[in-house]
GROMACS .gro file of C-alpha atoms in nm:
model
  339
    1MET     CA    1   3.822   5.958   7.712
    2ARG     CA    2   3.877   6.269   7.500
    3ASN     CA    3   4.149   6.343   7.244
    4GLY     CA    4   4.294   5.996   7.301
    5THR     CA    5   4.373   6.048   7.669
    6PRO     CA    6   4.171   5.958   7.980
    7MET     CA    7   3.929   6.229   8.089
    8ASP     CA    8   4.053   6.407   8.399
    9ASN     CA    9   3.698   6.509   8.479
   10PRO     CA   10   3.557   6.366   8.804
   11SER     CA   11   3.292   6.095   8.780
   12PRO     CA   12   2.920   6.174   8.789
   13GLY     CA   13   2.813   6.205   9.150
   14SER     CA   14   3.108   6.427   9.237
   15LYS     CA   15   3.031   6.791   9.310
   16ASP     CA   16   3.317   6.875   9.073
   17PHE     CA   17   3.167   6.686   8.777
   18GLU     CA   18   3.180   6.903   8.463
   19ILE     CA   19   2.902   6.817   8.222
   20GLU     CA   20   3.076   6.990   7.932
   21SER     CA   21   3.318   6.695   7.915
   22ARG     CA   22   3.021   6.483   7.797
   23ILE     CA   23   2.913   6.730   7.526
   24VAL     CA   24   3.063   6.777   7.179
   25ARG     CA   25   2.922   7.102   7.051
   26TYR     CA   26   2.866   7.155   6.681
   27GLN     CA   27   3.070   7.475   6.673
   28ASP     CA   28   3.363   7.290   6.834
   29LEU     CA   29   3.377   7.002   6.586
   30ALA     CA   30   3.731   6.959   6.453
   31PRO     CA   31   3.723   6.867   6.083
   32CYS     CA   32   3.971   6.658   5.889
   33ARG     CA   33   3.985   6.765   5.525
   34ASP     CA   34   4.214   6.485   5.408
   35ALA     CA   35   4.072   6.184   5.589
   36PHE     CA   36   4.050   5.946   5.292
   37ILE     CA   37   4.222   5.839   4.973
   38ASP     CA   38   3.972   6.031   4.759
   39THR     CA   39   4.034   6.358   4.939
   40ARG     CA   40   4.181   6.532   4.630
   41SER     CA   41   3.958   6.374   4.368
   42PRO     CA   42   3.754   6.630   4.172
   43GLY     CA   43   3.421   6.680   4.347
   44SER     CA   44   3.548   6.525   4.672
   45ASP     CA   45   3.815   6.774   4.773
   46GLN     CA   46   3.601   6.998   4.995
   47LYS     CA   47   3.444   6.746   5.229
   48GLU     CA   48   3.501   6.758   5.605
   49ASN     CA   49   3.511   6.439   5.811
   50PHE     CA   50   3.451   6.425   6.187
   51THR     CA   51   3.517   6.153   6.444
   52ILE     CA   52   3.294   6.247   6.735
   53ILE     CA   53   3.297   5.924   6.939
   54GLY     CA   54   3.540   5.643   6.864
   55PRO     CA   55   3.817   5.612   6.603
   56GLY     CA   56   3.590   5.590   6.297
   57VAL     CA   57   3.734   5.471   5.968
   58SER     CA   58   3.960   5.766   5.883
   59GLU     CA   59   4.280   5.682   5.696
   60ASN     CA   60   4.456   5.992   5.829
   61ARG     CA   61   4.652   5.917   6.145
   62ASN     CA   62   4.613   6.284   6.246
   63GLN     CA   63   4.232   6.271   6.248
   64PHE     CA   64   4.105   6.441   6.566
   65VAL     CA   65   3.897   6.213   6.790
   66HIS     CA   66   3.669   6.410   7.022
   67VAL     CA   67   3.575   6.123   7.257
   68SER     CA   68   3.766   5.793   7.245
   69GLU     CA   69   3.576   5.621   7.528
   70PRO     CA   70   3.438   5.288   7.390
   71HIS     CA   71   3.060   5.284   7.342
   72GLY     CA   72   3.005   4.971   7.131
   73PHE     CA   73   2.948   5.195   6.829
   74ASN     CA   74   3.111   5.499   6.669
   75ILE     CA   75   2.964   5.844   6.609
   76GLY     CA   76   3.093   6.057   6.324
   77GLY     CA   77   2.987   6.323   6.081
   78ALA     CA   78   3.036   6.457   5.729
   79ARG     CA   79   2.995   6.818   5.623
   80GLN     CA   80   2.997   6.895   5.252
   81PRO     CA   81   2.922   7.194   5.031
   82PRO     CA   82   2.691   7.161   4.731
   83ARG     CA   83   2.800   6.908   4.465
   84CYS     CA   84   3.065   6.761   4.695
   85LEU     CA   85   3.091   6.383   4.660
   86ASN     CA   86   3.199   6.092   4.880
   87SER     CA   87   3.336   5.821   4.648
   88GLN     CA   88   3.201   5.467   4.623
   89HIS     CA   89   3.315   5.244   4.907
   90SER     CA   90   3.203   4.956   5.129
   91HIS     CA   91   3.208   4.885   5.505
   92GLU     CA   92   3.230   4.568   5.713
   93THR     CA   93   3.001   4.709   5.983
   94VAL     CA   94   2.669   4.892   5.956
   95GLU     CA   95   2.668   5.258   5.857
   96VAL     CA   96   2.373   5.483   5.945
   97PHE     CA   97   2.329   5.844   5.837
   98TYR     CA   98   2.082   6.087   5.995
   99VAL     CA   99   2.038   6.404   5.790
  100HIS     CA  100   2.083   6.715   6.001
  101SER     CA  101   2.092   6.964   5.715
  102GLY     CA  102   2.112   6.975   5.338
  103ARG     CA  103   1.971   6.756   5.062
  104TRP     CA  104   2.160   6.437   4.983
  105ARG     CA  105   2.175   6.168   4.718
  106PHE     CA  106   2.297   5.820   4.815
  107MET     CA  107   2.414   5.589   4.535
  108THR     CA  108   2.495   5.216   4.522
  109GLY     CA  109   2.718   5.010   4.297
  110GLU     CA  110   3.082   5.020   4.186
  111HIS     CA  111   3.025   5.339   3.987
  112GLY     CA  112   2.714   5.461   4.169
  113GLU     CA  113   2.485   5.341   3.892
  114ASP     CA  114   2.292   5.056   4.059
  115GLY     CA  115   2.039   5.269   4.245
  116ASP     CA  116   1.989   5.589   4.437
  117VAL     CA  117   1.768   5.765   4.692
  118ARG     CA  118   1.743   6.130   4.799
  119LEU     CA  119   1.725   6.234   5.164
  120GLU     CA  120   1.634   6.556   5.342
  121PRO     CA  121   1.657   6.675   5.706
  122GLY     CA  122   1.511   6.420   5.947
  123ASP     CA  123   1.550   6.129   5.703
  124LEU     CA  124   1.767   5.833   5.807
  125ILE     CA  125   1.936   5.564   5.600
  126SER     CA  126   2.096   5.242   5.727
  127ILE     CA  127   2.325   5.097   5.460
  128PRO     CA  128   2.395   4.722   5.486
  129THR     CA  129   2.750   4.589   5.507
  130ARG     CA  130   2.950   4.480   5.202
  131LEU     CA  131   2.770   4.709   4.960
  132PHE     CA  132   2.929   4.986   4.756
  133ARG     CA  133   2.780   5.321   4.853
  134GLY     CA  134   2.858   5.687   4.797
  135PHE     CA  135   2.680   6.013   4.873
  136GLU     CA  136   2.662   6.366   4.739
  137ASN     CA  137   2.522   6.695   4.863
  138VAL     CA  138   2.266   6.784   4.596
  139GLY     CA  139   2.124   7.084   4.781
  140LEU     CA  140   2.203   7.454   4.747
  141ASP     CA  141   2.369   7.494   5.088
  142THR     CA  142   2.635   7.318   5.293
  143GLY     CA  143   2.489   7.007   5.458
  144PHE     CA  144   2.577   6.795   5.761
  145LEU     CA  145   2.525   6.421   5.807
  146TRP     CA  146   2.543   6.270   6.156
  147ALA     CA  147   2.665   5.910   6.133
  148VAL     CA  148   2.666   5.594   6.345
  149LEU     CA  149   2.904   5.307   6.264
  150GLY     CA  150   2.872   4.962   6.419
  151GLY     CA  151   3.127   4.830   6.672
  152ASP     CA  152   3.410   4.986   6.869
  153ASP     CA  153   3.636   4.901   6.574
  154PRO     CA  154   3.443   4.962   6.251
  155GLY     CA  155   3.730   4.825   6.041
  156ARG     CA  156   3.855   4.972   5.715
  157VAL     CA  157   3.698   5.105   5.401
  158LEU     CA  158   3.699   4.899   5.078
  159TRP     CA  159   3.719   5.145   4.790
  160ALA     CA  160   3.588   5.095   4.438
  161PRO     CA  161   3.879   5.029   4.197
  162TYR     CA  162   3.850   5.367   4.021
  163VAL     CA  163   3.928   5.548   4.348
  164PHE     CA  164   4.282   5.403   4.357
  165GLU     CA  165   4.346   5.523   4.002
  166MET     CA  166   4.228   5.876   4.086
  167ALA     CA  167   4.441   5.888   4.402
  168LYS     CA  168   4.762   5.813   4.213
  169SER     CA  169   4.714   6.130   4.010
  170PHE     CA  170   4.718   6.336   4.329
  171GLY     CA  171   5.008   6.172   4.512
  172LEU     CA  172   4.802   5.976   4.765
  173ILE     CA  173   4.893   5.618   4.855
  174LEU     CA  174   4.691   5.394   5.086
  175LEU     CA  175   4.896   5.134   5.274
  176GLU     CA  176   4.792   4.782   5.368
  177ASN     CA  177   4.772   4.887   5.733
  178GLY     CA  178   4.508   5.148   5.642
  179ALA     CA  179   4.736   5.453   5.671
  180LEU     CA  180   4.727   5.725   5.408
  181ILE     CA  181   5.057   5.860   5.268
  182ASP     CA  182   5.067   6.202   5.097
  183SER     CA  183   5.375   6.210   4.872
  184THR     CA  184   5.310   6.576   4.781
  185LYS     CA  185   5.399   6.662   5.142
  186GLY     CA  186   5.717   6.456   5.132
  187GLU     CA  187   5.564   6.170   5.332
  188GLN     CA  188   5.712   5.824   5.278
  189ALA     CA  189   5.586   5.481   5.371
  190PRO     CA  190   5.763   5.323   5.671
  191ALA     CA  191   6.022   5.055   5.590
  192GLY     CA  192   5.851   4.731   5.496
  193ALA     CA  193   5.508   4.888   5.451
  194GLN     CA  194   5.327   4.787   5.135
  195PRO     CA  195   5.064   4.974   4.933
  196MET     CA  196   4.706   4.855   4.962
  197PRO     CA  197   4.631   4.650   4.649
  198ALA     CA  198   4.355   4.798   4.436
  199THR     CA  199   4.019   4.626   4.482
  200THR     CA  200   3.997   4.330   4.242
  201PRO     CA  201   3.710   4.230   4.013
  202GLU     CA  202   3.660   3.925   4.235
  203GLN     CA  203   3.618   4.144   4.543
  204VAL     CA  204   3.372   4.364   4.357
  205ALA     CA  205   3.171   4.061   4.243
  206ALA     CA  206   3.149   3.930   4.602
  207LEU     CA  207   2.970   4.242   4.726
  208ARG     CA  208   2.595   4.289   4.750
  209ARG     CA  209   2.397   4.487   4.493
  210ALA     CA  210   2.096   4.711   4.560
  211ASP     CA  211   1.878   4.900   4.316
  212SER     CA  212   1.675   5.209   4.403
  213SER     CA  213   1.381   5.009   4.531
  214ALA     CA  214   1.599   4.799   4.762
  215LEU     CA  215   1.781   5.109   4.887
  216GLU     CA  216   1.453   5.282   4.969
  217GLN     CA  217   1.380   4.992   5.206
  218CYS     CA  218   1.685   5.106   5.404
  219VAL     CA  219   1.537   5.452   5.464
  220SER     CA  220   1.321   5.588   5.747
  221ARG     CA  221   1.154   5.905   5.626
  222ALA     CA  222   1.102   6.211   5.846
  223ARG     CA  223   0.758   6.221   6.010
  224ALA     CA  224   0.660   5.878   5.872
  225PRO     CA  225   0.479   5.664   6.134
  226ARG     CA  226   0.713   5.443   6.338
  227PRO     CA  227   0.682   5.233   6.656
  228PRO     CA  228   0.736   5.416   6.988
  229GLY     CA  229   1.053   5.410   7.197
  230ILE     CA  230   1.104   5.341   7.567
  231PHE     CA  231   0.859   5.605   7.696
  232PRO     CA  232   0.534   5.550   7.505
  233GLY     CA  233   0.264   5.794   7.607
  234ALA     CA  234   0.495   6.035   7.790
  235PRO     CA  235   0.320   6.376   7.812
  236GLY     CA  236   0.441   6.610   7.541
  237VAL     CA  237   0.685   6.352   7.400
  238SER     CA  238   0.638   6.170   7.069
  239GLU     CA  239   0.885   5.890   6.992
  240ARG     CA  240   0.973   5.717   6.664
  241LEU     CA  241   1.186   5.400   6.665
  242LEU     CA  242   1.403   5.452   6.355
  243VAL     CA  243   1.649   5.161   6.392
  244GLY     CA  244   1.534   4.846   6.569
  245ALA     CA  245   1.199   4.777   6.399
  246PRO     CA  246   1.101   4.670   6.042
  247PRO     CA  247   1.228   4.742   5.789
  248LEU     CA  248   1.547   4.849   5.973
  249ASP     CA  249   1.545   4.551   6.209
  250TRP     CA  250   1.865   4.364   6.121
  251ALA     CA  251   2.146   4.351   6.380
  252HIS     CA  252   2.310   4.691   6.424
  253GLY     CA  253   2.442   4.666   6.781
  254PHE     CA  254   2.234   4.973   6.868
  255THR     CA  255   1.887   5.123   6.837
  256ILE     CA  256   1.798   5.478   6.733
  257VAL     CA  257   1.490   5.661   6.860
  258GLU     CA  258   1.386   6.008   6.748
  259SER     CA  259   1.196   6.206   7.012
  260THR     CA  260   0.992   6.518   6.943
  261ILE     CA  261   0.957   6.707   7.270
  262GLU     CA  262   0.699   6.985   7.293
  263HIS     CA  263   0.784   7.310   7.469
  264GLY     CA  264   0.800   7.269   7.844
  265ALA     CA  265   0.788   6.887   7.820
  266ALA     CA  266   1.058   6.642   7.929
  267ILE     CA  267   1.197   6.293   7.892
  268LYS     CA  268   1.176   6.222   8.263
  269ASP     CA  269   1.453   6.114   8.500
  270HIS     CA  270   1.571   5.762   8.423
  271ILE     CA  271   1.876   5.536   8.431
  272LEU     CA  272   2.006   5.309   8.154
  273ASP     CA  273   2.268   5.036   8.173
  274VAL     CA  274   2.375   5.079   7.810
  275SER     CA  275   2.564   5.341   7.614
  276ASP     CA  276   2.335   5.638   7.553
  277VAL     CA  277   2.413   5.919   7.307
  278TRP     CA  278   2.186   6.212   7.219
  279PHE     CA  279   2.200   6.429   6.906
  280ILE     CA  280   2.006   6.756   6.902
  281GLN     CA  281   1.842   6.780   6.560
  282SER     CA  282   1.650   7.102   6.627
  283GLY     CA  283   1.554   7.330   6.912
  284ARG     CA  284   1.729   7.378   7.244
  285VAL     CA  285   1.715   7.138   7.539
  286GLU     CA  286   1.838   7.131   7.893
  287VAL     CA  287   2.028   6.807   7.948
  288SER     CA  288   2.083   6.683   8.301
  289ILE     CA  289   2.336   6.415   8.398
  290ASP     CA  290   2.328   6.312   8.763
  291GLY     CA  291   2.176   6.646   8.858
  292VAL     CA  292   2.423   6.862   8.664
  293SER     CA  293   2.263   7.054   8.375
  294ALA     CA  294   2.361   7.231   8.054
  295VAL     CA  295   2.174   7.374   7.756
  296CYS     CA  296   2.243   7.218   7.415
  297GLY     CA  297   2.137   7.324   7.068
  298PRO     CA  298   2.120   7.197   6.709
  299GLY     CA  299   2.412   6.978   6.603
  300ASP     CA  300   2.536   6.909   6.958
  301THR     CA  301   2.614   6.552   7.067
  302VAL     CA  302   2.585   6.436   7.429
  303THR     CA  303   2.714   6.107   7.570
  304VAL     CA  304   2.569   5.989   7.901
  305PRO     CA  305   2.759   5.743   8.125
  306LYS     CA  306   2.595   5.409   8.202
  307GLY     CA  307   2.410   5.377   8.528
  308VAL     CA  308   2.361   5.748   8.606
  309LEU     CA  309   2.044   5.954   8.621
  310ARG     CA  310   1.966   6.150   8.305
  311ARG     CA  311   1.691   6.386   8.194
  312LEU     CA  312   1.605   6.597   7.889
  313ARG     CA  313   1.362   6.887   7.881
  314THR     CA  314   1.282   7.167   7.644
  315LEU     CA  315   1.287   7.531   7.736
  316GLU     CA  316   0.970   7.736   7.768
  317GLY     CA  317   0.839   7.841   7.428
  318GLU     CA  318   1.058   7.593   7.238
  319ALA     CA  319   1.011   7.244   7.096
  320ALA     CA  320   1.296   7.012   7.005
  321ILE     CA  321   1.380   6.697   6.811
  322VAL     CA  322   1.647   6.467   6.959
  323ALA     CA  323   1.790   6.144   6.816
  324GLN     CA  324   1.902   5.891   7.077
  325VAL     CA  325   2.142   5.602   7.007
  326ARG     CA  326   2.144   5.326   7.268
  327GLY     CA  327   2.360   5.015   7.279
  328GLY     CA  328   2.208   4.673   7.202
  329ASP     CA  329   1.975   4.544   6.932
  330THR     CA  330   1.663   4.582   7.145
  331LEU     CA  331   1.528   4.881   7.331
  332PRO     CA  332   1.670   4.898   7.684
  333ARG     CA  333   1.442   4.897   7.986
  334PRO     CA  334   1.484   5.222   8.180
  335SER     CA  335   1.510   5.227   8.557
  336LEU     CA  336   1.310   5.503   8.722
  337PRO     CA  337   1.430   5.673   9.041
  338GLU     CA  338   1.243   5.609   9.361
  339ILE     CA  339   1.021   5.901   9.456
   0.00000   0.00000   0.00000
């Protein structure tokens, strides 16, 4: 599904199948600039939020959803200029960030003072549930984070108490049902709707805490040795299992593998019975779904239907890095086509 309505594109296997319906290109991403209650807070008022696959956790009912087809996880993104901040909050499902561009600082604790780590392109962080976290672009250029949230319904955000106080100053009210009301635009809460109570000291005390050392254990660094994925030893392909092996081996509902594909090499034809999403970190690749091909580049996201043949290859003279999210807490076993 795309834009909240069923896709009218024919199924794979049809000669009329249009592969572009399975691709969300970076240049076509539709941002929401007022997705959350902190959207007008100083330092947070220039961030762009994206819901690429699934509803995400946006509090703006007008947030654009690129692909609403259930996958068992959500894919989103955040694009922020230098010094732009995402306020402290907590999630009920896992939240993973893969750094596409920029330099980022992630902070834990009610006020972001418990601990912090800094990430650069190719680094990944998986932040446990029920833990206050925030993040800031500390680089010199606009940066983009590609995100994976657990579950088809990732629930709602729990904000640090100070966020509610800031929001009042800018006319923003969060309702108990998770909807955001902007009184500066003349919006009013529906009859009977109640404001979301500010997070209490008891709720804060019930959350986890993590210092810098503990947070570093939630990070997979770019180029650091990792176990292989589902095609160990494939010619010209080097795999790193980012989520699904220690230390990032707790239940996520998905695995993430990063594949470096040398020029002219390929992840060969195979079939998977789980949700399979690809993110092009760098380089250009030809993606093939059931024999229909398209070229994708940095920042593009591709979702492949279950049970169909898929293939990824680089173009001559180019190498590429691709992150692959697959449903389930263990690596799926690929089926190979009969020759």
